């Protein structure tokens, strides 16, 4: 007896559990398929372009080094091939023409002053008080007002590799913007997640040079993101040296050694990211550089740094020109054109026949006009007409007397 | 028969007298031409072509040169609102305004070089001197014709006074010499304004109408209207001249005379309006205007259009676009009138000329040549851009009526007024523009005084002509009673 009821209940339970299992399995299958699809999609889409978003989040004269950091990286990235159209540079931009700057319109990242970073072709996209958390997040997610020009938008697509470099003052899970706001780690993670949803990048490298920079990546979950920070939680990032002539520190250590690594490279070098990451010496940095690779599928030894810091494109050579437009139309087009001209001629002749039939006055006028066009100089005709006045007058006077 | 013979002898003696007077005339005319040539020799034509009295936007030679250059550069000659004249004048005078430095290379003498660089102006000046000379000759011929017909009509009324026969120069000669030696005419000619050419065509109209040659009158009228708009009102005196004949005493006299004396063997004095000649005139007018329009359309065909030509010549005259100072009264007024009233006042000023046409035509229809003179005087007072060539014309024509206007009041006052205004006006212009110690009111005051003198001249001449007619009526009435 007991066995019957438990049989029915157990059968119902079994059905229910099997149903739940089936549902769960299907969900897992779907998610795996989706994951596979997304994973495979990120592997099957081609890497087509590189973008760089370089943000300096500080202002005021004593934060000279942050602007020098950003401008140095801007210069490096440009030198290695990314054009200005693919760089979003956000700076407070108050150093070069600051009244405290002994070298006006010049920004140095080294006390030897060999390199003027604020040269002729620095294109700052967001300057001054436009460098806000809101604008930064808008740039990342691509949600701008319609009036924002294209030069201020991150127009990346699913084939883009984006380098995001941020420097300034930061702390535990936050980054200070312009001494008045802060960007928190979950804001950054949300923005990156939105970018991933909208297929705004294929791979993203985030490089942050602030104090306790690694805490900014705590909330990141999106795949395809590589993150590197200058210091871990509880550590400060230090400046490299003080330029006694300018009066402030001119560069940070992490960026200094990053730049030292890149100065040895040119566009065609295939130095890998692992070499970059291994080049950071904690003794020299006075902090522990941290990189997060769990969200990044590829092996760091196979990824050249120019995938993010430069722009080496693979060109596919084809023999056919204008491959974007279908070829087959051209012979037909020429045929149509010749057909048209013949028709046009016949139409034109029809029209002239019609006008010929119309009015003798217009016929006379048109024939006169055609004759006048054949006459070389209209001025001589006018002079002839003027000279003819005299004999006509004399004749008429003679006739009427 | 006998009377006819004596008449022929009398006309022959008159002709001989005219020949004798003609000797004097030719002498003075040649002297006037030589005087002009001497003045032209001075460098830059005495800078007269830059004076506002001489060169208006319509008559300036520099604007003509600019228009010619624009045409040579394959642009419309009316581009940029510089040239506002006829395209035919461009073809005739344009090439003469081009500087020619052909002769400078062979010159070593610096003085001569200076005078040769301005050689380009000589060709143009010669055209204007020739125009003046022909105008003088035509005025003389017109005056002779007028005098002859007037004498004939007076004789038929038995009003001819032998004492009126002046020994020396006839009124035609005096008028021609007044025209040639008028300082206004000389200044207009030497200053290279195009008004001598316009005056030539106006005088040609009057000559053709007075001598009854309809095609000549039609040609003159069409060309004068084409060059400047205002001679269009001369169609009425031309029609009257061709219909009724030249100036004659009022027709009442003839009718009363017929009523008085019957059976006179003089020819019928019925002044009938000959419509045939007027029709002839109208036919020739339409033919000449079509010809001129065709020539103009060919001339402007390439880069401009006939509509633009009308807009820039007649439209410019009627809408008074240019408000640079001149001796007229419109520029100051239109500089300060509100835009809302601008069209209204344009209509007022132009209809001021038009309103005078009909009453004067009714009152003076027996004297169409004098009517033409009055029309010319009124239009030169109220036209948009008067220059110094306009008083040159009507003062010359005034000389034709010296016999009738002998008793004109205020003649000395007017003479002094004209002299005074013509001396003060350049002084006030200099004070205003160049020294800056005066203002526009100084200059406009002389312009207003000049307009007042012109008004007095017109009024007085008309009233003295009417007084003359009344005197004739009284004389003939007293003779009839005898």
mmCIF file with all atom_site columns, N, CA, C and O in Angstrom, chain A residues 369 372-373 376-379 381-390 392-393 396-401, chain B residues 71-72 87-89 91-92 204 212-216 219 223 280 284 288 291-292 295 298-299 301-302:
data_model
loop_
_atom_site.group_PDB
_atom_site.id
_atom_site.type_symbol
_atom_site.label_atom_id
_atom_site.label_alt_id
_atom_site.label_comp_id
_atom_site.label_asym_id
_atom_site.label_entity_id
_atom_site.label_seq_id
_atom_site.pdbx_PDB_ins_code
_atom_site.Cartn_x
_atom_site.Cartn_y
_atom_site.Cartn_z
_atom_site.occupancy
_atom_site.B_iso_or_equiv
_atom_site.pdbx_formal_charge
_atom_site.auth_seq_id
_atom_site.auth_comp_id
_atom_site.auth_asym_id
_atom_site.auth_atom_id
_atom_site.pdbx_PDB_model_num
ATOM 1   N N  . UNK A 1 369 ? 19.582 83.738  -84.723  1.00 0.00 ? 369 UNK A N  1
ATOM 2   C CA . UNK A 1 369 ? 20.472 83.452  -83.601  1.00 0.00 ? 369 UNK A CA 1
ATOM 3   C C  . UNK A 1 369 ? 21.537 82.455  -83.998  1.00 0.00 ? 369 UNK A C  1
ATOM 4   O O  . UNK A 1 369 ? 22.707 82.601  -83.628  1.00 0.00 ? 369 UNK A O  1
ATOM 5   N N  . UNK A 1 372 ? 24.003 84.223  -85.986  1.00 0.00 ? 372 UNK A N  1
ATOM 6   C CA . UNK A 1 372 ? 24.840 85.094  -85.170  1.00 0.00 ? 372 UNK A CA 1
ATOM 7   C C  . UNK A 1 372 ? 25.877 84.295  -84.441  1.00 0.00 ? 372 UNK A C  1
ATOM 8   O O  . UNK A 1 372 ? 26.982 84.770  -84.189  1.00 0.00 ? 372 UNK A O  1
ATOM 9   N N  . UNK A 1 373 ? 25.500 83.072  -84.050  1.00 0.00 ? 373 UNK A N  1
ATOM 10  C CA . UNK A 1 373 ? 26.497 82.253  -83.373  1.00 0.00 ? 373 UNK A CA 1
ATOM 11  C C  . UNK A 1 373 ? 27.637 81.903  -84.314  1.00 0.00 ? 373 UNK A C  1
ATOM 12  O O  . UNK A 1 373 ? 28.786 81.762  -83.903  1.00 0.00 ? 373 UNK A O  1
ATOM 13  N N  . UNK A 1 376 ? 31.694 85.406  -86.232  1.00 0.00 ? 376 UNK A N  1
ATOM 14  C CA . UNK A 1 376 ? 32.796 85.359  -85.270  1.00 0.00 ? 376 UNK A CA 1
ATOM 15  C C  . UNK A 1 376 ? 32.670 86.411  -84.193  1.00 0.00 ? 376 UNK A C  1
ATOM 16  O O  . UNK A 1 376 ? 32.593 86.118  -83.015  1.00 0.00 ? 376 UNK A O  1
ATOM 17  N N  . UNK A 1 377 ? 32.605 87.634  -84.556  1.00 0.00 ? 377 UNK A N  1
ATOM 18  C CA . UNK A 1 377 ? 32.662 88.695  -83.577  1.00 0.00 ? 377 UNK A CA 1
ATOM 19  C C  . UNK A 1 377 ? 31.365 89.486  -83.602  1.00 0.00 ? 377 UNK A C  1
ATOM 20  O O  . UNK A 1 377 ? 30.997 90.077  -84.609  1.00 0.00 ? 377 UNK A O  1
ATOM 21  N N  . UNK A 1 378 ? 30.672 89.499  -82.477  1.00 0.00 ? 378 UNK A N  1
ATOM 22  C CA . UNK A 1 378 ? 29.434 90.257  -82.423  1.00 0.00 ? 378 UNK A CA 1
ATOM 23  C C  . UNK A 1 378 ? 29.716 91.748  -82.417  1.00 0.00 ? 378 UNK A C  1
ATOM 24  O O  . UNK A 1 378 ? 28.918 92.538  -82.896  1.00 0.00 ? 378 UNK A O  1
ATOM 25  N N  . UNK A 1 379 ? 30.868 92.110  -81.884  1.00 0.00 ? 379 UNK A N  1
ATOM 26  C CA . UNK A 1 379 ? 31.201 93.526  -81.810  1.00 0.00 ? 379 UNK A CA 1
ATOM 27  C C  . UNK A 1 379 ? 31.318 94.131  -83.191  1.00 0.00 ? 379 UNK A C  1
ATOM 28  O O  . UNK A 1 379 ? 30.869 95.257  -83.443  1.00 0.00 ? 379 UNK A O  1
ATOM 29  N N  . UNK A 1 381 ? 29.813 93.161  -85.761  1.00 0.00 ? 381 UNK A N  1
ATOM 30  C CA . UNK A 1 381 ? 28.452 93.283  -86.300  1.00 0.00 ? 381 UNK A CA 1
ATOM 31  C C  . UNK A 1 381 ? 27.794 94.557  -85.797  1.00 0.00 ? 381 UNK A C  1
ATOM 32  O O  . UNK A 1 381 ? 27.139 95.282  -86.567  1.00 0.00 ? 381 UNK A O  1
ATOM 33  N N  . UNK A 1 382 ? 27.990 94.838  -84.495  1.00 0.00 ? 382 UNK A N  1
ATOM 34  C CA . UNK A 1 382 ? 27.405 96.049  -83.933  1.00 0.00 ? 382 UNK A CA 1
ATOM 35  C C  . UNK A 1 382 ? 28.016 97.278  -84.584  1.00 0.00 ? 382 UNK A C  1
ATOM 36  O O  . UNK A 1 382 ? 27.313 98.238  -84.926  1.00 0.00 ? 382 UNK A O  1
ATOM 37  N N  . UNK A 1 383 ? 29.346 97.238  -84.768  1.00 0.00 ? 383 UNK A N  1
ATOM 38  C CA . UNK A 1 383 ? 29.995 98.393  -85.408  1.00 0.00 ? 383 UNK A CA 1
ATOM 39  C C  . UNK A 1 383 ? 29.479 98.571  -86.829  1.00 0.00 ? 383 UNK A C  1
ATOM 40  O O  . UNK A 1 383 ? 29.238 99.702  -87.283  1.00 0.00 ? 383 UNK A O  1
ATOM 41  N N  . UNK A 1 384 ? 29.326 97.476  -87.519  1.00 0.00 ? 384 UNK A N  1
ATOM 42  C CA . UNK A 1 384 ? 28.784 97.520  -88.877  1.00 0.00 ? 384 UNK A CA 1
ATOM 43  C C  . UNK A 1 384 ? 27.402 98.156  -88.868  1.00 0.00 ? 384 UNK A C  1
ATOM 44  O O  . UNK A 1 384 ? 27.078 99.014  -89.707  1.00 0.00 ? 384 UNK A O  1
ATOM 45  N N  . UNK A 1 385 ? 26.561 97.716  -87.892  1.00 0.00 ? 385 UNK A N  1
ATOM 46  C CA . UNK A 1 385 ? 25.220 98.275  -87.776  1.00 0.00 ? 385 UNK A CA 1
ATOM 47  C C  . UNK A 1 385 ? 25.243 99.765  -87.488  1.00 0.00 ? 385 UNK A C  1
ATOM 48  O O  . UNK A 1 385 ? 24.450 100.542 -88.029  1.00 0.00 ? 385 UNK A O  1
ATOM 49  N N  . UNK A 1 386 ? 26.209 100.176 -86.627  1.00 0.00 ? 386 UNK A N  1
ATOM 50  C CA . UNK A 1 386 ? 26.283 101.594 -86.291  1.00 0.00 ? 386 UNK A CA 1
ATOM 51  C C  . UNK A 1 386 ? 26.714 102.409 -87.514  1.00 0.00 ? 386 UNK A C  1
ATOM 52  O O  . UNK A 1 386 ? 26.208 103.508 -87.758  1.00 0.00 ? 386 UNK A O  1
ATOM 53  N N  . UNK A 1 387 ? 27.672 101.853 -88.255  1.00 0.00 ? 387 UNK A N  1
ATOM 54  C CA . UNK A 1 387 ? 28.135 102.585 -89.435  1.00 0.00 ? 387 UNK A CA 1
ATOM 55  C C  . UNK A 1 387 ? 27.020 102.665 -90.467  1.00 0.00 ? 387 UNK A C  1
ATOM 56  O O  . UNK A 1 387 ? 26.875 103.677 -91.167  1.00 0.00 ? 387 UNK A O  1
ATOM 57  N N  . UNK A 1 388 ? 26.183 101.632 -90.528  1.00 0.00 ? 388 UNK A N  1
ATOM 58  C CA . UNK A 1 388 ? 25.099 101.612 -91.517  1.00 0.00 ? 388 UNK A CA 1
ATOM 59  C C  . UNK A 1 388 ? 24.043 102.665 -91.243  1.00 0.00 ? 388 UNK A C  1
ATOM 60  O O  . UNK A 1 388 ? 23.251 102.974 -92.138  1.00 0.00 ? 388 UNK A O  1
ATOM 61  N N  . UNK A 1 389 ? 24.018 103.149 -89.997  1.00 0.00 ? 389 UNK A N  1
ATOM 62  C CA . UNK A 1 389 ? 23.000 104.153 -89.663  1.00 0.00 ? 389 UNK A CA 1
ATOM 63  C C  . UNK A 1 389 ? 23.125 105.359 -90.578  1.00 0.00 ? 389 UNK A C  1
ATOM 64  O O  . UNK A 1 389 ? 22.125 105.887 -91.088  1.00 0.00 ? 389 UNK A O  1
ATOM 65  N N  . UNK A 1 390 ? 24.373 105.780 -90.811  1.00 0.00 ? 390 UNK A N  1
ATOM 66  C CA . UNK A 1 390 ? 24.591 107.032 -91.536  1.00 0.00 ? 390 UNK A CA 1
ATOM 67  C C  . UNK A 1 390 ? 24.031 106.995 -92.961  1.00 0.00 ? 390 UNK A C  1
ATOM 68  O O  . UNK A 1 390 ? 23.236 107.882 -93.331  1.00 0.00 ? 390 UNK A O  1
ATOM 69  N N  . UNK A 1 392 ? 21.775 105.043 -94.168  1.00 0.00 ? 392 UNK A N  1
ATOM 70  C CA . UNK A 1 392 ? 20.315 104.882 -94.095  1.00 0.00 ? 392 UNK A CA 1
ATOM 71  C C  . UNK A 1 392 ? 19.667 106.223 -93.805  1.00 0.00 ? 392 UNK A C  1
ATOM 72  O O  . UNK A 1 392 ? 18.645 106.592 -94.416  1.00 0.00 ? 392 UNK A O  1
ATOM 73  N N  . UNK A 1 393 ? 20.289 106.975 -92.913  1.00 0.00 ? 393 UNK A N  1
ATOM 74  C CA . UNK A 1 393 ? 19.746 108.289 -92.560  1.00 0.00 ? 393 UNK A CA 1
ATOM 75  C C  . UNK A 1 393 ? 19.781 109.223 -93.773  1.00 0.00 ? 393 UNK A C  1
ATOM 76  O O  . UNK A 1 393 ? 18.781 109.896 -94.072  1.00 0.00 ? 393 UNK A O  1
ATOM 77  N N  . UNK A 1 396 ? 17.196 108.221 -96.260  1.00 0.00 ? 396 UNK A N  1
ATOM 78  C CA . UNK A 1 396 ? 15.821 108.523 -95.840  1.00 0.00 ? 396 UNK A CA 1
ATOM 79  C C  . UNK A 1 396 ? 15.548 110.020 -95.917  1.00 0.00 ? 396 UNK A C  1
ATOM 80  O O  . UNK A 1 396 ? 14.460 110.439 -96.314  1.00 0.00 ? 396 UNK A O  1
ATOM 81  N N  . UNK A 1 397 ? 16.577 110.820 -95.534  1.00 0.00 ? 397 UNK A N  1
ATOM 82  C CA . UNK A 1 397 ? 16.397 112.271 -95.622  1.00 0.00 ? 397 UNK A CA 1
ATOM 83  C C  . UNK A 1 397 ? 16.220 112.696 -97.084  1.00 0.00 ? 397 UNK A C  1
ATOM 84  O O  . UNK A 1 397 ? 15.345 113.492 -97.432  1.00 0.00 ? 397 UNK A O  1
ATOM 85  N N  . UNK A 1 398 ? 17.029 112.113 -97.938  1.00 0.00 ? 398 UNK A N  1
ATOM 86  C CA . UNK A 1 398 ? 16.942 112.453 -99.356  1.00 0.00 ? 398 UNK A CA 1
ATOM 87  C C  . UNK A 1 398 ? 15.590 112.052 -99.927  1.00 0.00 ? 398 UNK A C  1
ATOM 88  O O  . UNK A 1 398 ? 15.022 112.754 -100.758 1.00 0.00 ? 398 UNK A O  1
ATOM 89  N N  . UNK A 1 399 ? 15.064 110.926 -99.437  1.00 0.00 ? 399 UNK A N  1
ATOM 90  C CA . UNK A 1 399 ? 13.781 110.455 -99.948  1.00 0.00 ? 399 UNK A CA 1
ATOM 91  C C  . UNK A 1 399 ? 12.633 111.335 -99.502  1.00 0.00 ? 399 UNK A C  1
ATOM 92  O O  . UNK A 1 399 ? 11.650 111.501 -100.215 1.00 0.00 ? 399 UNK A O  1
ATOM 93  N N  . UNK A 1 400 ? 12.747 111.909 -98.301  1.00 0.00 ? 400 UNK A N  1
ATOM 94  C CA . UNK A 1 400 ? 11.589 112.619 -97.790  1.00 0.00 ? 400 UNK A CA 1
ATOM 95  C C  . UNK A 1 400 ? 11.586 114.087 -98.188  1.00 0.00 ? 400 UNK A C  1
ATOM 96  O O  . UNK A 1 400 ? 10.594 114.770 -97.981  1.00 0.00 ? 400 UNK A O  1
ATOM 97  N N  . UNK A 1 401 ? 12.715 114.580 -98.732  1.00 0.00 ? 401 UNK A N  1
ATOM 98  C CA . UNK A 1 401 ? 12.694 115.981 -99.168  1.00 0.00 ? 401 UNK A CA 1
ATOM 99  C C  . UNK A 1 401 ? 12.201 116.084 -100.609 1.00 0.00 ? 401 UNK A C  1
ATOM 100 O O  . UNK A 1 401 ? 12.342 115.149 -101.367 1.00 0.00 ? 401 UNK A O  1
ATOM 101 N N  . UNK B 2 71  ? 33.394 94.840  -70.690  1.00 0.00 ? 71  UNK B N  1
ATOM 102 C CA . UNK B 2 71  ? 32.935 94.133  -71.884  1.00 0.00 ? 71  UNK B CA 1
ATOM 103 C C  . UNK B 2 71  ? 34.092 93.393  -72.545  1.00 0.00 ? 71  UNK B C  1
ATOM 104 O O  . UNK B 2 71  ? 33.930 92.265  -73.014  1.00 0.00 ? 71  UNK B O  1
ATOM 105 N N  . UNK B 2 72  ? 35.257 94.032  -72.575  1.00 0.00 ? 72  UNK B N  1
ATOM 106 C CA . UNK B 2 72  ? 36.419 93.358  -73.172  1.00 0.00 ? 72  UNK B CA 1
ATOM 107 C C  . UNK B 2 72  ? 36.835 92.155  -72.352  1.00 0.00 ? 72  UNK B C  1
ATOM 108 O O  . UNK B 2 72  ? 37.436 91.222  -72.873  1.00 0.00 ? 72  UNK B O  1
ATOM 109 N N  . UNK B 2 87  ? 24.788 100.631 -74.668  1.00 0.00 ? 87  UNK B N  1
ATOM 110 C CA . UNK B 2 87  ? 25.868 99.778  -75.178  1.00 0.00 ? 87  UNK B CA 1
ATOM 111 C C  . UNK B 2 87  ? 26.426 100.263 -76.511  1.00 0.00 ? 87  UNK B C  1
ATOM 112 O O  . UNK B 2 87  ? 27.575 99.956  -76.853  1.00 0.00 ? 87  UNK B O  1
ATOM 113 N N  . UNK B 2 88  ? 25.607 101.017 -77.274  1.00 0.00 ? 88  UNK B N  1
ATOM 114 C CA . UNK B 2 88  ? 26.112 101.524 -78.551  1.00 0.00 ? 88  UNK B CA 1
ATOM 115 C C  . UNK B 2 88  ? 27.186 102.574 -78.313  1.00 0.00 ? 88  UNK B C  1
ATOM 116 O O  . UNK B 2 88  ? 28.177 102.651 -79.045  1.00 0.00 ? 88  UNK B O  1
ATOM 117 N N  . UNK B 2 89  ? 26.997 103.346 -77.256  1.00 0.00 ? 89  UNK B N  1
ATOM 118 C CA . UNK B 2 89  ? 28.006 104.354 -76.916  1.00 0.00 ? 89  UNK B CA 1
ATOM 119 C C  . UNK B 2 89  ? 29.304 103.681 -76.509  1.00 0.00 ? 89  UNK B C  1
ATOM 120 O O  . UNK B 2 89  ? 30.406 104.194 -76.747  1.00 0.00 ? 89  UNK B O  1
ATOM 121 N N  . UNK B 2 91  ? 30.396 100.913 -77.832  1.00 0.00 ? 91  UNK B N  1
ATOM 122 C CA . UNK B 2 91  ? 31.095 100.489 -79.037  1.00 0.00 ? 91  UNK B CA 1
ATOM 123 C C  . UNK B 2 91  ? 31.766 101.665 -79.711  1.00 0.00 ? 91  UNK B C  1
ATOM 124 O O  . UNK B 2 91  ? 32.817 101.527 -80.323  1.00 0.00 ? 91  UNK B O  1
ATOM 125 N N  . UNK B 2 92  ? 31.143 102.850 -79.612  1.00 0.00 ? 92  UNK B N  1
ATOM 126 C CA . UNK B 2 92  ? 31.710 104.004 -80.311  1.00 0.00 ? 92  UNK B CA 1
ATOM 127 C C  . UNK B 2 92  ? 32.830 104.628 -79.498  1.00 0.00 ? 92  UNK B C  1
ATOM 128 O O  . UNK B 2 92  ? 33.939 104.841 -79.998  1.00 0.00 ? 92  UNK B O  1
ATOM 129 N N  . UNK B 2 204 ? 19.380 117.593 -82.979  1.00 0.00 ? 204 UNK B N  1
ATOM 130 C CA . UNK B 2 204 ? 19.059 116.976 -84.272  1.00 0.00 ? 204 UNK B CA 1
ATOM 131 C C  . UNK B 2 204 ? 17.564 116.719 -84.395  1.00 0.00 ? 204 UNK B C  1
ATOM 132 O O  . UNK B 2 204 ? 16.978 116.922 -85.468  1.00 0.00 ? 204 UNK B O  1
ATOM 133 N N  . UNK B 2 212 ? 10.953 119.700 -91.033  1.00 0.00 ? 212 UNK B N  1
ATOM 134 C CA . UNK B 2 212 ? 9.937  118.810 -91.572  1.00 0.00 ? 212 UNK B CA 1
ATOM 135 C C  . UNK B 2 212 ? 10.464 117.493 -92.100  1.00 0.00 ? 212 UNK B C  1
ATOM 136 O O  . UNK B 2 212 ? 9.758  116.763 -92.772  1.00 0.00 ? 212 UNK B O  1
ATOM 137 N N  . UNK B 2 213 ? 11.713 117.145 -91.796  1.00 0.00 ? 213 UNK B N  1
ATOM 138 C CA . UNK B 2 213 ? 12.253 115.860 -92.258  1.00 0.00 ? 213 UNK B CA 1
ATOM 139 C C  . UNK B 2 213 ? 11.952 114.836 -91.173  1.00 0.00 ? 213 UNK B C  1
ATOM 140 O O  . UNK B 2 213 ? 12.636 114.764 -90.155  1.00 0.00 ? 213 UNK B O  1
ATOM 141 N N  . UNK B 2 214 ? 10.900 114.037 -91.417  1.00 0.00 ? 214 UNK B N  1
ATOM 142 C CA . UNK B 2 214 ? 10.445 113.119 -90.375  1.00 0.00 ? 214 UNK B CA 1
ATOM 143 C C  . UNK B 2 214 ? 11.484 112.060 -89.999  1.00 0.00 ? 214 UNK B C  1
ATOM 144 O O  . UNK B 2 214 ? 11.665 111.809 -88.804  1.00 0.00 ? 214 UNK B O  1
ATOM 145 N N  . UNK B 2 215 ? 12.177 111.405 -90.943  1.00 0.00 ? 215 UNK B N  1
ATOM 146 C CA . UNK B 2 215 ? 13.127 110.373 -90.513  1.00 0.00 ? 215 UNK B CA 1
ATOM 147 C C  . UNK B 2 215 ? 14.259 110.927 -89.649  1.00 0.00 ? 215 UNK B C  1
ATOM 148 O O  . UNK B 2 215 ? 14.712 110.269 -88.715  1.00 0.00 ? 215 UNK B O  1
ATOM 149 N N  . UNK B 2 216 ? 14.691 112.157 -89.979  1.00 0.00 ? 216 UNK B N  1
ATOM 150 C CA . UNK B 2 216 ? 15.768 112.759 -89.166  1.00 0.00 ? 216 UNK B CA 1
ATOM 151 C C  . UNK B 2 216 ? 15.279 113.034 -87.750  1.00 0.00 ? 216 UNK B C  1
ATOM 152 O O  . UNK B 2 216 ? 15.965 112.747 -86.764  1.00 0.00 ? 216 UNK B O  1
ATOM 153 N N  . UNK B 2 219 ? 14.924 109.759 -85.946  1.00 0.00 ? 219 UNK B N  1
ATOM 154 C CA . UNK B 2 219 ? 16.224 109.215 -85.538  1.00 0.00 ? 219 UNK B CA 1
ATOM 155 C C  . UNK B 2 219 ? 16.767 109.951 -84.322  1.00 0.00 ? 219 UNK B C  1
ATOM 156 O O  . UNK B 2 219 ? 17.224 109.338 -83.349  1.00 0.00 ? 219 UNK B O  1
ATOM 157 N N  . UNK B 2 223 ? 17.393 108.221 -80.670  1.00 0.00 ? 223 UNK B N  1
ATOM 158 C CA . UNK B 2 223 ? 18.736 108.160 -80.078  1.00 0.00 ? 223 UNK B CA 1
ATOM 159 C C  . UNK B 2 223 ? 18.802 108.952 -78.784  1.00 0.00 ? 223 UNK B C  1
ATOM 160 O O  . UNK B 2 223 ? 19.435 108.533 -77.807  1.00 0.00 ? 223 UNK B O  1
ATOM 161 N N  . UNK B 2 280 ? 3.935  109.625 -90.698  1.00 0.00 ? 280 UNK B N  1
ATOM 162 C CA . UNK B 2 280 ? 5.268  109.388 -91.242  1.00 0.00 ? 280 UNK B CA 1
ATOM 163 C C  . UNK B 2 280 ? 6.307  109.339 -90.115  1.00 0.00 ? 280 UNK B C  1
ATOM 164 O O  . UNK B 2 280 ? 7.166  108.447 -90.042  1.00 0.00 ? 280 UNK B O  1
ATOM 165 N N  . UNK B 2 284 ? 8.590  106.139 -88.894  1.00 0.00 ? 284 UNK B N  1
ATOM 166 C CA . UNK B 2 284 ? 10.057 106.193 -88.827  1.00 0.00 ? 284 UNK B CA 1
ATOM 167 C C  . UNK B 2 284 ? 10.541 105.984 -87.397  1.00 0.00 ? 284 UNK B C  1
ATOM 168 O O  . UNK B 2 284 ? 11.597 105.373 -87.179  1.00 0.00 ? 284 UNK B O  1
ATOM 169 N N  . UNK B 2 288 ? 13.222 103.138 -86.450  1.00 0.00 ? 288 UNK B N  1
ATOM 170 C CA . UNK B 2 288 ? 14.507 103.432 -85.818  1.00 0.00 ? 288 UNK B CA 1
ATOM 171 C C  . UNK B 2 288 ? 14.613 102.786 -84.445  1.00 0.00 ? 288 UNK B C  1
ATOM 172 O O  . UNK B 2 288 ? 15.697 102.300 -84.062  1.00 0.00 ? 288 UNK B O  1
ATOM 173 N N  . UNK B 2 291 ? 15.402 99.195  -84.900  1.00 0.00 ? 291 UNK B N  1
ATOM 174 C CA . UNK B 2 291 ? 16.796 99.050  -85.317  1.00 0.00 ? 291 UNK B CA 1
ATOM 175 C C  . UNK B 2 291 ? 17.741 99.196  -84.134  1.00 0.00 ? 291 UNK B C  1
ATOM 176 O O  . UNK B 2 291 ? 18.673 98.400  -83.940  1.00 0.00 ? 291 UNK B O  1
ATOM 177 N N  . UNK B 2 292 ? 17.492 100.249 -83.328  1.00 0.00 ? 292 UNK B N  1
ATOM 178 C CA . UNK B 2 292 ? 18.373 100.491 -82.180  1.00 0.00 ? 292 UNK B CA 1
ATOM 179 C C  . UNK B 2 292 ? 18.266 99.348  -81.174  1.00 0.00 ? 292 UNK B C  1
ATOM 180 O O  . UNK B 2 292 ? 19.271 98.891  -80.624  1.00 0.00 ? 292 UNK B O  1
ATOM 181 N N  . UNK B 2 295 ? 20.185 96.376  -82.488  1.00 0.00 ? 295 UNK B N  1
ATOM 182 C CA . UNK B 2 295 ? 21.631 96.591  -82.324  1.00 0.00 ? 295 UNK B CA 1
ATOM 183 C C  . UNK B 2 295 ? 22.051 96.404  -80.877  1.00 0.00 ? 295 UNK B C  1
ATOM 184 O O  . UNK B 2 295 ? 23.066 95.777  -80.576  1.00 0.00 ? 295 UNK B O  1
ATOM 185 N N  . UNK B 2 298 ? 22.015 92.722  -79.920  1.00 0.00 ? 298 UNK B N  1
ATOM 186 C CA . UNK B 2 298 ? 23.188 92.013  -80.436  1.00 0.00 ? 298 UNK B CA 1
ATOM 187 C C  . UNK B 2 298 ? 24.408 92.366  -79.592  1.00 0.00 ? 298 UNK B C  1
ATOM 188 O O  . UNK B 2 298 ? 25.238 91.521  -79.260  1.00 0.00 ? 298 UNK B O  1
ATOM 189 N N  . UNK B 2 299 ? 24.483 93.649  -79.225  1.00 0.00 ? 299 UNK B N  1
ATOM 190 C CA . UNK B 2 299 ? 25.667 94.098  -78.496  1.00 0.00 ? 299 UNK B CA 1
ATOM 191 C C  . UNK B 2 299 ? 25.739 93.471  -77.110  1.00 0.00 ? 299 UNK B C  1
ATOM 192 O O  . UNK B 2 299 ? 26.816 93.118  -76.637  1.00 0.00 ? 299 UNK B O  1
ATOM 193 N N  . UNK B 2 301 ? 24.248 90.667  -76.213  1.00 0.00 ? 301 UNK B N  1
ATOM 194 C CA . UNK B 2 301 ? 23.768 89.297  -76.233  1.00 0.00 ? 301 UNK B CA 1
ATOM 195 C C  . UNK B 2 301 ? 24.649 88.355  -75.438  1.00 0.00 ? 301 UNK B C  1
ATOM 196 O O  . UNK B 2 301 ? 24.201 87.470  -74.736  1.00 0.00 ? 301 UNK B O  1
ATOM 197 N N  . UNK B 2 302 ? 25.983 88.548  -75.544  1.00 0.00 ? 302 UNK B N  1
ATOM 198 C CA . UNK B 2 302 ? 26.886 87.511  -75.036  1.00 0.00 ? 302 UNK B CA 1
ATOM 199 C C  . UNK B 2 302 ? 26.842 87.388  -73.533  1.00 0.00 ? 302 UNK B C  1
ATOM 200 O O  . UNK B 2 302 ? 26.773 86.310  -72.988  1.00 0.00 ? 302 UNK B O  1
#
